[in-house]
């Protein structure tokens, strides 16, 4: 894998960063909800996450139904941070497509 540039975020806005290497990931105003859960506990549902690498897409069934997901990894330290919703198969979950679930224990 070659060098991937890190996108720096505006210092005037509060942002969340990778807990392990402090690379900026998203602004707090991009958090859609704090009320989600992941395998490690609480998770943020986020509109846009930067400075991540997408893993392979896979299909699974969550409590909300069948979905296609891709794990997301920090572009700098490669720690797994959560996943991106690629596709949802239940119409009422279509708002999740192209959004991110970020493990709260992996960001600061």
PDB file of N, CA and C in Angstrom:
ATOM      1  N   UNK A   1       0.858  -1.179   0.000  1.00  0.00           N
ATOM      2  CA  UNK A   1       0.000   0.000   0.000  1.00  0.00           C
ATOM      3  C   UNK A   1       0.896   1.231   0.000  1.00  0.00           C
ATOM      4  N   UNK A   2       0.595   2.180  -0.847  1.00  0.00           N
ATOM      5  CA  UNK A   2       1.377   3.395  -0.948  1.00  0.00           C
ATOM      6  C   UNK A   2       0.993   4.424   0.093  1.00  0.00           C
ATOM      7  N   UNK A   3       1.660   5.536   0.055  1.00  0.00           N
ATOM      8  CA  UNK A   3       1.397   6.640   0.976  1.00  0.00           C
ATOM      9  C   UNK A   3       0.040   7.261   0.685  1.00  0.00           C
ATOM     10  N   UNK A   4      -0.750   7.457   1.713  1.00  0.00           N
ATOM     11  CA  UNK A   4      -2.042   8.126   1.577  1.00  0.00           C
ATOM     12  C   UNK A   4      -1.989   9.437   2.352  1.00  0.00           C
ATOM     13  N   UNK A   5      -2.321  10.551   1.722  1.00  0.00           N
ATOM     14  CA  UNK A   5      -2.261  11.842   2.414  1.00  0.00           C
ATOM     15  C   UNK A   5      -3.335  11.938   3.493  1.00  0.00           C
ATOM     16  N   UNK A   6      -3.020  12.651   4.555  1.00  0.00           N
ATOM     17  CA  UNK A   6      -3.959  12.877   5.652  1.00  0.00           C
ATOM     18  C   UNK A   6      -4.643  14.212   5.433  1.00  0.00           C
ATOM     19  N   UNK A   7      -5.961  14.208   5.479  1.00  0.00           N
ATOM     20  CA  UNK A   7      -6.737  15.447   5.355  1.00  0.00           C
ATOM     21  C   UNK A   7      -6.808  16.097   6.732  1.00  0.00           C
ATOM     22  N   UNK A   8      -6.326  17.319   6.850  1.00  0.00           N
ATOM     23  CA  UNK A   8      -6.357  18.031   8.124  1.00  0.00           C
ATOM     24  C   UNK A   8      -7.654  18.817   8.235  1.00  0.00           C
ATOM     25  N   UNK A   9      -8.222  18.837   9.433  1.00  0.00           N
ATOM     26  CA  UNK A   9      -9.490  19.511   9.664  1.00  0.00           C
ATOM     27  C   UNK A   9      -9.259  20.859  10.321  1.00  0.00           C
ATOM     28  N   UNK A  10     -10.168  21.776  10.097  1.00  0.00           N
ATOM     29  CA  UNK A  10     -10.109  23.138  10.624  1.00  0.00           C
ATOM     30  C   UNK A  10     -10.002  23.123  12.145  1.00  0.00           C
ATOM     31  N   UNK A  11      -9.029  23.826  12.676  1.00  0.00           N
ATOM     32  CA  UNK A  11      -8.816  23.857  14.123  1.00  0.00           C
ATOM     33  C   UNK A  11      -9.904  24.616  14.874  1.00  0.00           C
ATOM     34  N   UNK A  12     -10.704  25.426  14.181  1.00  0.00           N
ATOM     35  CA  UNK A  12     -11.744  26.213  14.844  1.00  0.00           C
ATOM     36  C   UNK A  12     -12.944  25.359  15.237  1.00  0.00           C
ATOM     37  N   UNK A  13     -13.114  24.209  14.607  1.00  0.00           N
ATOM     38  CA  UNK A  13     -14.243  23.320  14.882  1.00  0.00           C
ATOM     39  C   UNK A  13     -13.766  22.151  15.737  1.00  0.00           C
ATOM     40  N   UNK A  14     -14.629  21.696  16.650  1.00  0.00           N
ATOM     41  CA  UNK A  14     -14.267  20.553  17.479  1.00  0.00           C
ATOM     42  C   UNK A  14     -14.344  19.282  16.645  1.00  0.00           C
ATOM     43  N   UNK A  15     -13.322  18.463  16.747  1.00  0.00           N
ATOM     44  CA  UNK A  15     -13.264  17.258  15.929  1.00  0.00           C
ATOM     45  C   UNK A  15     -12.957  16.022  16.771  1.00  0.00           C
ATOM     46  N   UNK A  16     -13.270  14.863  16.207  1.00  0.00           N
ATOM     47  CA  UNK A  16     -12.943  13.583  16.816  1.00  0.00           C
ATOM     48  C   UNK A  16     -11.774  12.994  16.034  1.00  0.00           C
ATOM     49  N   UNK A  17     -10.860  12.356  16.761  1.00  0.00           N
ATOM     50  CA  UNK A  17      -9.648  11.816  16.155  1.00  0.00           C
ATOM     51  C   UNK A  17      -9.456  10.358  16.533  1.00  0.00           C
ATOM     52  N   UNK A  18      -8.590   9.680  15.795  1.00  0.00           N
ATOM     53  CA  UNK A  18      -8.225   8.307  16.116  1.00  0.00           C
ATOM     54  C   UNK A  18      -7.570   8.295  17.494  1.00  0.00           C
ATOM     55  N   UNK A  19      -8.019   7.418  18.357  1.00  0.00           N
ATOM     56  CA  UNK A  19      -7.495   7.324  19.720  1.00  0.00           C
ATOM     57  C   UNK A  19      -6.022   6.914  19.734  1.00  0.00           C
ATOM     58  N   UNK A  20      -5.582   6.190  18.726  1.00  0.00           N
ATOM     59  CA  UNK A  20      -4.248   5.608  18.731  1.00  0.00           C
ATOM     60  C   UNK A  20      -3.173   6.517  18.146  1.00  0.00           C
ATOM     61  N   UNK A  21      -3.540   7.331  17.134  1.00  0.00           N
ATOM     62  CA  UNK A  21      -2.516   8.164  16.494  1.00  0.00           C
ATOM     63  C   UNK A  21      -2.941   9.623  16.337  1.00  0.00           C
ATOM     64  N   UNK A  22      -4.151   9.961  16.773  1.00  0.00           N
ATOM     65  CA  UNK A  22      -4.692  11.324  16.778  1.00  0.00           C
ATOM     66  C   UNK A  22      -4.925  11.935  15.397  1.00  0.00           C
ATOM     67  N   UNK A  23      -5.001  11.119  14.369  1.00  0.00           N
ATOM     68  CA  UNK A  23      -5.366  11.628  13.042  1.00  0.00           C
ATOM     69  C   UNK A  23      -6.827  12.073  13.100  1.00  0.00           C
ATOM     70  N   UNK A  24      -7.145  13.280  12.609  1.00  0.00           N
ATOM     71  CA  UNK A  24      -8.536  13.756  12.647  1.00  0.00           C
ATOM     72  C   UNK A  24      -9.436  12.929  11.724  1.00  0.00           C
ATOM     73  N   UNK A  25     -10.661  12.636  12.217  1.00  0.00           N
ATOM     74  CA  UNK A  25     -11.584  11.784  11.468  1.00  0.00           C
ATOM     75  C   UNK A  25     -12.868  12.489  11.064  1.00  0.00           C
ATOM     76  N   UNK A  26     -13.485  13.220  11.997  1.00  0.00           N
ATOM     77  CA  UNK A  26     -14.747  13.898  11.685  1.00  0.00           C
ATOM     78  C   UNK A  26     -15.002  15.004  12.688  1.00  0.00           C
ATOM     79  N   UNK A  27     -15.827  15.956  12.264  1.00  0.00           N
ATOM     80  CA  UNK A  27     -16.267  17.028  13.151  1.00  0.00           C
ATOM     81  C   UNK A  27     -17.422  16.524  14.006  1.00  0.00           C
ATOM     82  N   UNK A  28     -17.551  17.055  15.196  1.00  0.00           N
ATOM     83  CA  UNK A  28     -18.649  16.626  16.065  1.00  0.00           C
ATOM     84  C   UNK A  28     -20.008  16.980  15.476  1.00  0.00           C
ATOM     85  N   UNK A  29     -20.101  18.046  14.681  1.00  0.00           N
ATOM     86  CA  UNK A  29     -21.402  18.392  14.090  1.00  0.00           C
ATOM     87  C   UNK A  29     -21.821  17.390  13.006  1.00  0.00           C
ATOM     88  N   UNK A  30     -20.917  16.508  12.592  1.00  0.00           N
ATOM     89  CA  UNK A  30     -21.254  15.477  11.608  1.00  0.00           C
ATOM     90  C   UNK A  30     -21.828  14.214  12.250  1.00  0.00           C
ATOM     91  N   UNK A  31     -21.882  14.190  13.593  1.00  0.00           N
ATOM     92  CA  UNK A  31     -22.489  13.053  14.289  1.00  0.00           C
ATOM     93  C   UNK A  31     -24.001  13.163  14.150  1.00  0.00           C
ATOM     94  N   UNK A  32     -24.606  12.139  13.568  1.00  0.00           N
ATOM     95  CA  UNK A  32     -26.054  12.109  13.393  1.00  0.00           C
ATOM     96  C   UNK A  32     -26.723  11.622  14.667  1.00  0.00           C
ATOM     97  N   UNK A  33     -26.113  10.616  15.314  1.00  0.00           N
ATOM     98  CA  UNK A  33     -26.689  10.061  16.538  1.00  0.00           C
ATOM     99  C   UNK A  33     -25.607   9.464  17.426  1.00  0.00           C
ATOM    100  N   UNK A  34     -25.850   9.549  18.746  1.00  0.00           N
ATOM    101  CA  UNK A  34     -24.981   8.935  19.754  1.00  0.00           C
ATOM    102  C   UNK A  34     -25.596   7.644  20.284  1.00  0.00           C
ATOM    103  N   UNK A  35     -26.762   7.271  19.792  1.00  0.00           N
ATOM    104  CA  UNK A  35     -27.566   6.197  20.380  1.00  0.00           C
ATOM    105  C   UNK A  35     -27.425   4.850  19.685  1.00  0.00           C
ATOM    106  N   UNK A  36     -26.291   4.559  19.116  1.00  0.00           N
ATOM    107  CA  UNK A  36     -26.085   3.273  18.447  1.00  0.00           C
ATOM    108  C   UNK A  36     -25.120   2.421  19.260  1.00  0.00           C
ATOM    109  N   UNK A  37     -25.120   1.135  18.969  1.00  0.00           N
ATOM    110  CA  UNK A  37     -24.235   0.192  19.651  1.00  0.00           C
ATOM    111  C   UNK A  37     -23.424  -0.567  18.608  1.00  0.00           C
ATOM    112  N   UNK A  38     -22.226  -0.970  19.018  1.00  0.00           N
ATOM    113  CA  UNK A  38     -21.374  -1.803  18.177  1.00  0.00           C
ATOM    114  C   UNK A  38     -20.864  -2.959  19.036  1.00  0.00           C
ATOM    115  N   UNK A  39     -19.985  -3.777  18.493  1.00  0.00           N
ATOM    116  CA  UNK A  39     -19.524  -4.953  19.230  1.00  0.00           C
ATOM    117  C   UNK A  39     -18.776  -4.601  20.514  1.00  0.00           C
ATOM    118  N   UNK A  40     -18.201  -3.419  20.607  1.00  0.00           N
ATOM    119  CA  UNK A  40     -17.458  -3.009  21.807  1.00  0.00           C
ATOM    120  C   UNK A  40     -18.242  -2.087  22.732  1.00  0.00           C
ATOM    121  N   UNK A  41     -19.489  -1.792  22.397  1.00  0.00           N
ATOM    122  CA  UNK A  41     -20.292  -0.887  23.230  1.00  0.00           C
ATOM    123  C   UNK A  41     -20.935   0.207  22.408  1.00  0.00           C
ATOM    124  N   UNK A  42     -20.782   1.448  22.855  1.00  0.00           N
ATOM    125  CA  UNK A  42     -21.432   2.581  22.189  1.00  0.00           C
ATOM    126  C   UNK A  42     -20.741   2.940  20.875  1.00  0.00           C
ATOM    127  N   UNK A  43     -21.566   3.512  19.971  1.00  0.00           N
ATOM    128  CA  UNK A  43     -21.041   3.924  18.666  1.00  0.00           C
ATOM    129  C   UNK A  43     -21.698   5.219  18.227  1.00  0.00           C
ATOM    130  N   UNK A  44     -20.950   5.990  17.422  1.00  0.00           N
ATOM    131  CA  UNK A  44     -21.482   7.188  16.783  1.00  0.00           C
ATOM    132  C   UNK A  44     -21.964   6.810  15.386  1.00  0.00           C
ATOM    133  N   UNK A  45     -23.132   7.314  14.990  1.00  0.00           N
ATOM    134  CA  UNK A  45     -23.604   7.213  13.606  1.00  0.00           C
ATOM    135  C   UNK A  45     -23.234   8.545  12.971  1.00  0.00           C
ATOM    136  N   UNK A  46     -22.343   8.522  11.974  1.00  0.00           N
ATOM    137  CA  UNK A  46     -21.701   9.734  11.457  1.00  0.00           C
ATOM    138  C   UNK A  46     -21.959   9.884   9.952  1.00  0.00           C
ATOM    139  N   UNK A  47     -22.183  11.123   9.538  1.00  0.00           N
ATOM    140  CA  UNK A  47     -22.457  11.419   8.126  1.00  0.00           C
ATOM    141  C   UNK A  47     -21.223  11.234   7.247  1.00  0.00           C
ATOM    142  N   UNK A  48     -20.060  11.702   7.707  1.00  0.00           N
ATOM    143  CA  UNK A  48     -18.846  11.667   6.893  1.00  0.00           C
ATOM    144  C   UNK A  48     -17.638  11.429   7.786  1.00  0.00           C
ATOM    145  N   UNK A  49     -16.800  10.485   7.398  1.00  0.00           N
ATOM    146  CA  UNK A  49     -15.548  10.212   8.113  1.00  0.00           C
ATOM    147  C   UNK A  49     -14.415  10.323   7.102  1.00  0.00           C
ATOM    148  N   UNK A  50     -13.380  11.049   7.466  1.00  0.00           N
ATOM    149  CA  UNK A  50     -12.219  11.244   6.606  1.00  0.00           C
ATOM    150  C   UNK A  50     -11.052  10.422   7.132  1.00  0.00           C
ATOM    151  N   UNK A  51     -10.019  10.341   6.337  1.00  0.00           N
ATOM    152  CA  UNK A  51      -8.770   9.704   6.743  1.00  0.00           C
ATOM    153  C   UNK A  51      -8.948   8.249   7.159  1.00  0.00           C
ATOM    154  N   UNK A  52      -9.785   7.541   6.401  1.00  0.00           N
ATOM    155  CA  UNK A  52      -9.967   6.111   6.638  1.00  0.00           C
ATOM    156  C   UNK A  52      -9.771   5.337   5.338  1.00  0.00           C
ATOM    157  N   UNK A  53      -9.471   4.074   5.491  1.00  0.00           N
ATOM    158  CA  UNK A  53      -9.360   3.129   4.387  1.00  0.00           C
ATOM    159  C   UNK A  53     -10.539   2.176   4.515  1.00  0.00           C
ATOM    160  N   UNK A  54     -11.198   1.887   3.402  1.00  0.00           N
ATOM    161  CA  UNK A  54     -12.301   0.926   3.404  1.00  0.00           C
ATOM    162  C   UNK A  54     -11.770  -0.481   3.172  1.00  0.00           C
ATOM    163  N   UNK A  55     -12.273  -1.423   3.980  1.00  0.00           N
ATOM    164  CA  UNK A  55     -11.972  -2.828   3.752  1.00  0.00           C
ATOM    165  C   UNK A  55     -12.898  -3.395   2.693  1.00  0.00           C
ATOM    166  N   UNK A  56     -12.854  -4.698   2.528  1.00  0.00           N
ATOM    167  CA  UNK A  56     -13.724  -5.379   1.568  1.00  0.00           C
ATOM    168  C   UNK A  56     -15.176  -5.303   2.020  1.00  0.00           C
ATOM    169  N   UNK A  57     -16.075  -5.257   1.060  1.00  0.00           N
ATOM    170  CA  UNK A  57     -17.512  -5.240   1.348  1.00  0.00           C
ATOM    171  C   UNK A  57     -17.981  -6.655   1.669  1.00  0.00           C
ATOM    172  N   UNK A  58     -18.831  -6.757   2.689  1.00  0.00           N
ATOM    173  CA  UNK A  58     -19.412  -8.048   3.058  1.00  0.00           C
ATOM    174  C   UNK A  58     -20.874  -7.847   3.431  1.00  0.00           C
ATOM    175  N   UNK A  59     -21.653  -8.907   3.325  1.00  0.00           N
ATOM    176  CA  UNK A  59     -23.078  -8.869   3.645  1.00  0.00           C
ATOM    177  C   UNK A  59     -23.296  -9.530   4.998  1.00  0.00           C
ATOM    178  N   UNK A  60     -24.112  -8.889   5.837  1.00  0.00           N
ATOM    179  CA  UNK A  60     -24.429  -9.436   7.156  1.00  0.00           C
ATOM    180  C   UNK A  60     -25.843  -9.012   7.533  1.00  0.00           C
ATOM    181  N   UNK A  61     -26.329  -9.562   8.628  1.00  0.00           N
ATOM    182  CA  UNK A  61     -27.635  -9.175   9.136  1.00  0.00           C
ATOM    183  C   UNK A  61     -27.459  -8.543  10.509  1.00  0.00           C
ATOM    184  N   UNK A  62     -27.864  -7.299  10.639  1.00  0.00           N
ATOM    185  CA  UNK A  62     -27.850  -6.581  11.910  1.00  0.00           C
ATOM    186  C   UNK A  62     -29.264  -6.597  12.479  1.00  0.00           C
ATOM    187  N   UNK A  63     -29.454  -6.026  13.654  1.00  0.00           N
ATOM    188  CA  UNK A  63     -30.793  -5.995  14.250  1.00  0.00           C
ATOM    189  C   UNK A  63     -31.787  -5.261  13.363  1.00  0.00           C
ATOM    190  N   UNK A  64     -31.305  -4.345  12.548  1.00  0.00           N
ATOM    191  CA  UNK A  64     -32.188  -3.573  11.663  1.00  0.00           C
ATOM    192  C   UNK A  64     -32.407  -4.227  10.300  1.00  0.00           C
ATOM    193  N   UNK A  65     -31.767  -5.372  10.044  1.00  0.00           N
ATOM    194  CA  UNK A  65     -31.964  -6.066   8.778  1.00  0.00           C
ATOM    195  C   UNK A  65     -30.669  -6.345   8.036  1.00  0.00           C
ATOM    196  N   UNK A  66     -30.810  -6.875   6.832  1.00  0.00           N
ATOM    197  CA  UNK A  66     -29.677  -7.244   5.987  1.00  0.00           C
ATOM    198  C   UNK A  66     -29.006  -5.994   5.414  1.00  0.00           C
ATOM    199  N   UNK A  67     -27.658  -5.980   5.462  1.00  0.00           N
ATOM    200  CA  UNK A  67     -26.885  -4.834   4.976  1.00  0.00           C
ATOM    201  C   UNK A  67     -25.575  -5.296   4.346  1.00  0.00           C
ATOM    202  N   UNK A  68     -25.024  -4.463   3.484  1.00  0.00           N
ATOM    203  CA  UNK A  68     -23.658  -4.626   2.991  1.00  0.00           C
ATOM    204  C   UNK A  68     -22.812  -3.585   3.710  1.00  0.00           C
ATOM    205  N   UNK A  69     -21.709  -4.032   4.302  1.00  0.00           N
ATOM    206  CA  UNK A  69     -20.828  -3.162   5.083  1.00  0.00           C
ATOM    207  C   UNK A  69     -19.400  -3.275   4.580  1.00  0.00           C
ATOM    208  N   UNK A  70     -18.592  -2.280   4.939  1.00  0.00           N
ATOM    209  CA  UNK A  70     -17.143  -2.337   4.739  1.00  0.00           C
ATOM    210  C   UNK A  70     -16.508  -1.789   6.007  1.00  0.00           C
ATOM    211  N   UNK A  71     -15.603  -2.545   6.603  1.00  0.00           N
ATOM    212  CA  UNK A  71     -14.909  -2.048   7.791  1.00  0.00           C
ATOM    213  C   UNK A  71     -14.073  -0.832   7.409  1.00  0.00           C
ATOM    214  N   UNK A  72     -13.899   0.080   8.366  1.00  0.00           N
ATOM    215  CA  UNK A  72     -13.062   1.259   8.130  1.00  0.00           C
ATOM    216  C   UNK A  72     -11.856   1.208   9.055  1.00  0.00           C
ATOM    217  N   UNK A  73     -10.714   1.625   8.523  1.00  0.00           N
ATOM    218  CA  UNK A  73      -9.447   1.593   9.240  1.00  0.00           C
ATOM    219  C   UNK A  73      -8.787   2.959   9.152  1.00  0.00           C
ATOM    220  N   UNK A  74      -8.104   3.354  10.203  1.00  0.00           N
ATOM    221  CA  UNK A  74      -7.365   4.619  10.208  1.00  0.00           C
ATOM    222  C   UNK A  74      -6.312   4.593   9.102  1.00  0.00           C
ATOM    223  N   UNK A  75      -6.242   5.662   8.333  1.00  0.00           N
ATOM    224  CA  UNK A  75      -5.302   5.753   7.221  1.00  0.00           C
ATOM    225  C   UNK A  75      -3.852   5.778   7.715  1.00  0.00           C
ATOM    226  N   UNK A  76      -3.625   6.185   8.961  1.00  0.00           N
ATOM    227  CA  UNK A  76      -2.275   6.313   9.490  1.00  0.00           C
ATOM    228  C   UNK A  76      -1.809   5.066  10.244  1.00  0.00           C
ATOM    229  N   UNK A  77      -2.592   4.614  11.240  1.00  0.00           N
ATOM    230  CA  UNK A  77      -2.156   3.499  12.090  1.00  0.00           C
ATOM    231  C   UNK A  77      -2.847   2.178  11.761  1.00  0.00           C
ATOM    232  N   UNK A  78      -3.842   2.211  10.890  1.00  0.00           N
ATOM    233  CA  UNK A  78      -4.548   1.026  10.388  1.00  0.00           C
ATOM    234  C   UNK A  78      -5.382   0.292  11.431  1.00  0.00           C
ATOM    235  N   UNK A  79      -5.685   0.929  12.554  1.00  0.00           N
ATOM    236  CA  UNK A  79      -6.586   0.322  13.528  1.00  0.00           C
ATOM    237  C   UNK A  79      -8.008   0.373  13.000  1.00  0.00           C
ATOM    238  N   UNK A  80      -8.778  -0.693  13.268  1.00  0.00           N
ATOM    239  CA  UNK A  80     -10.181  -0.735  12.858  1.00  0.00           C
ATOM    240  C   UNK A  80     -10.974   0.235  13.719  1.00  0.00           C
ATOM    241  N   UNK A  81     -11.788   1.075  13.073  1.00  0.00           N
ATOM    242  CA  UNK A  81     -12.545   2.113  13.775  1.00  0.00           C
ATOM    243  C   UNK A  81     -14.050   1.876  13.760  1.00  0.00           C
ATOM    244  N   UNK A  82     -14.529   1.038  12.873  1.00  0.00           N
ATOM    245  CA  UNK A  82     -15.963   0.801  12.739  1.00  0.00           C
ATOM    246  C   UNK A  82     -16.259   0.296  11.347  1.00  0.00           C
ATOM    247  N   UNK A  83     -17.377   0.751  10.770  1.00  0.00           N
ATOM    248  CA  UNK A  83     -17.731   0.316   9.425  1.00  0.00           C
ATOM    249  C   UNK A  83     -18.552   1.368   8.700  1.00  0.00           C
ATOM    250  N   UNK A  84     -18.633   1.194   7.385  1.00  0.00           N
ATOM    251  CA  UNK A  84     -19.445   2.052   6.527  1.00  0.00           C
ATOM    252  C   UNK A  84     -20.594   1.218   5.973  1.00  0.00           C
ATOM    253  N   UNK A  85     -21.798   1.784   6.011  1.00  0.00           N
ATOM    254  CA  UNK A  85     -22.946   1.147   5.370  1.00  0.00           C
ATOM    255  C   UNK A  85     -22.819   1.370   3.867  1.00  0.00           C
ATOM    256  N   UNK A  86     -22.687   0.301   3.118  1.00  0.00           N
ATOM    257  CA  UNK A  86     -22.599   0.394   1.666  1.00  0.00           C
ATOM    258  C   UNK A  86     -23.993   0.315   1.050  1.00  0.00           C
ATOM    259  N   UNK A  87     -24.775  -0.657   1.516  1.00  0.00           N
ATOM    260  CA  UNK A  87     -26.127  -0.853   0.986  1.00  0.00           C
ATOM    261  C   UNK A  87     -27.015  -1.437   2.075  1.00  0.00           C
ATOM    262  N   UNK A  88     -28.277  -0.995   2.111  1.00  0.00           N
ATOM    263  CA  UNK A  88     -29.267  -1.589   3.008  1.00  0.00           C
ATOM    264  C   UNK A  88     -30.354  -2.233   2.156  1.00  0.00           C
ATOM    265  N   UNK A  89     -30.898  -3.327   2.655  1.00  0.00           N
ATOM    266  CA  UNK A  89     -31.921  -4.063   1.903  1.00  0.00           C
ATOM    267  C   UNK A  89     -33.328  -3.801   2.433  1.00  0.00           C
ATOM    268  N   UNK A  90     -33.427  -3.041   3.519  1.00  0.00           N
ATOM    269  CA  UNK A  90     -34.719  -2.686   4.106  1.00  0.00           C
ATOM    270  C   UNK A  90     -34.945  -1.204   3.819  1.00  0.00           C
ATOM    271  N   UNK A  91     -36.054  -0.871   3.162  1.00  0.00           N
ATOM    272  CA  UNK A  91     -36.318   0.511   2.735  1.00  0.00           C
ATOM    273  C   UNK A  91     -36.224   1.523   3.869  1.00  0.00           C
ATOM    274  N   UNK A  92     -36.721   1.180   5.056  1.00  0.00           N
ATOM    275  CA  UNK A  92     -36.707   2.144   6.160  1.00  0.00           C
ATOM    276  C   UNK A  92     -35.295   2.416   6.688  1.00  0.00           C
ATOM    277  N   UNK A  93     -34.307   1.644   6.240  1.00  0.00           N
ATOM    278  CA  UNK A  93     -32.919   1.875   6.638  1.00  0.00           C
ATOM    279  C   UNK A  93     -32.088   2.530   5.538  1.00  0.00           C
ATOM    280  N   UNK A  94     -32.730   2.965   4.470  1.00  0.00           N
ATOM    281  CA  UNK A  94     -31.980   3.527   3.343  1.00  0.00           C
ATOM    282  C   UNK A  94     -31.195   4.785   3.726  1.00  0.00           C
ATOM    283  N   UNK A  95     -31.616   5.488   4.782  1.00  0.00           N
ATOM    284  CA  UNK A  95     -30.890   6.682   5.235  1.00  0.00           C
ATOM    285  C   UNK A  95     -29.488   6.342   5.734  1.00  0.00           C
ATOM    286  N   UNK A  96     -29.228   5.080   6.042  1.00  0.00           N
ATOM    287  CA  UNK A  96     -27.918   4.662   6.549  1.00  0.00           C
ATOM    288  C   UNK A  96     -26.882   4.477   5.442  1.00  0.00           C
ATOM    289  N   UNK A  97     -27.329   4.318   4.203  1.00  0.00           N
ATOM    290  CA  UNK A  97     -26.398   4.077   3.105  1.00  0.00           C
ATOM    291  C   UNK A  97     -25.391   5.217   2.978  1.00  0.00           C
ATOM    292  N   UNK A  98     -24.136   4.827   2.804  1.00  0.00           N
ATOM    293  CA  UNK A  98     -23.016   5.766   2.659  1.00  0.00           C
ATOM    294  C   UNK A  98     -22.711   6.531   3.949  1.00  0.00           C
ATOM    295  N   UNK A  99     -23.234   6.070   5.068  1.00  0.00           N
ATOM    296  CA  UNK A  99     -22.944   6.664   6.383  1.00  0.00           C
ATOM    297  C   UNK A  99     -22.026   5.718   7.159  1.00  0.00           C
ATOM    298  N   UNK A 100     -21.543   6.175   8.305  1.00  0.00           N
ATOM    299  CA  UNK A 100     -20.541   5.433   9.057  1.00  0.00           C
ATOM    300  C   UNK A 100     -20.984   5.150  10.487  1.00  0.00           C
ATOM    301  N   UNK A 101     -20.541   4.006  11.005  1.00  0.00           N
ATOM    302  CA  UNK A 101     -20.708   3.663  12.406  1.00  0.00           C
ATOM    303  C   UNK A 101     -19.296   3.615  12.990  1.00  0.00           C
ATOM    304  N   UNK A 102     -19.019   4.492  13.959  1.00  0.00           N
ATOM    305  CA  UNK A 102     -17.680   4.590  14.533  1.00  0.00           C
ATOM    306  C   UNK A 102     -17.737   4.192  16.001  1.00  0.00           C
ATOM    307  N   UNK A 103     -16.911   3.246  16.378  1.00  0.00           N
ATOM    308  CA  UNK A 103     -16.818   2.751  17.747  1.00  0.00           C
ATOM    309  C   UNK A 103     -16.322   3.886  18.651  1.00  0.00           C
ATOM    310  N   UNK A 104     -17.108   4.235  19.656  1.00  0.00           N
ATOM    311  CA  UNK A 104     -16.737   5.337  20.565  1.00  0.00           C
ATOM    312  C   UNK A 104     -15.423   5.076  21.297  1.00  0.00           C
ATOM    313  N   UNK A 105     -15.101   3.805  21.540  1.00  0.00           N
ATOM    314  CA  UNK A 105     -13.871   3.484  22.269  1.00  0.00           C
ATOM    315  C   UNK A 105     -12.620   3.657  21.413  1.00  0.00           C
ATOM    316  N   UNK A 106     -12.785   3.922  20.123  1.00  0.00           N
ATOM    317  CA  UNK A 106     -11.640   4.048  19.213  1.00  0.00           C
ATOM    318  C   UNK A 106     -11.316   5.489  18.836  1.00  0.00           C
ATOM    319  N   UNK A 107     -12.107   6.444  19.351  1.00  0.00           N
ATOM    320  CA  UNK A 107     -11.885   7.854  19.015  1.00  0.00           C
ATOM    321  C   UNK A 107     -11.777   8.702  20.278  1.00  0.00           C
ATOM    322  N   UNK A 108     -11.170   9.840  20.110  1.00  0.00           N
ATOM    323  CA  UNK A 108     -11.019  10.774  21.222  1.00  0.00           C
ATOM    324  C   UNK A 108     -11.291  12.189  20.743  1.00  0.00           C
TER     325      UNK A 108
END
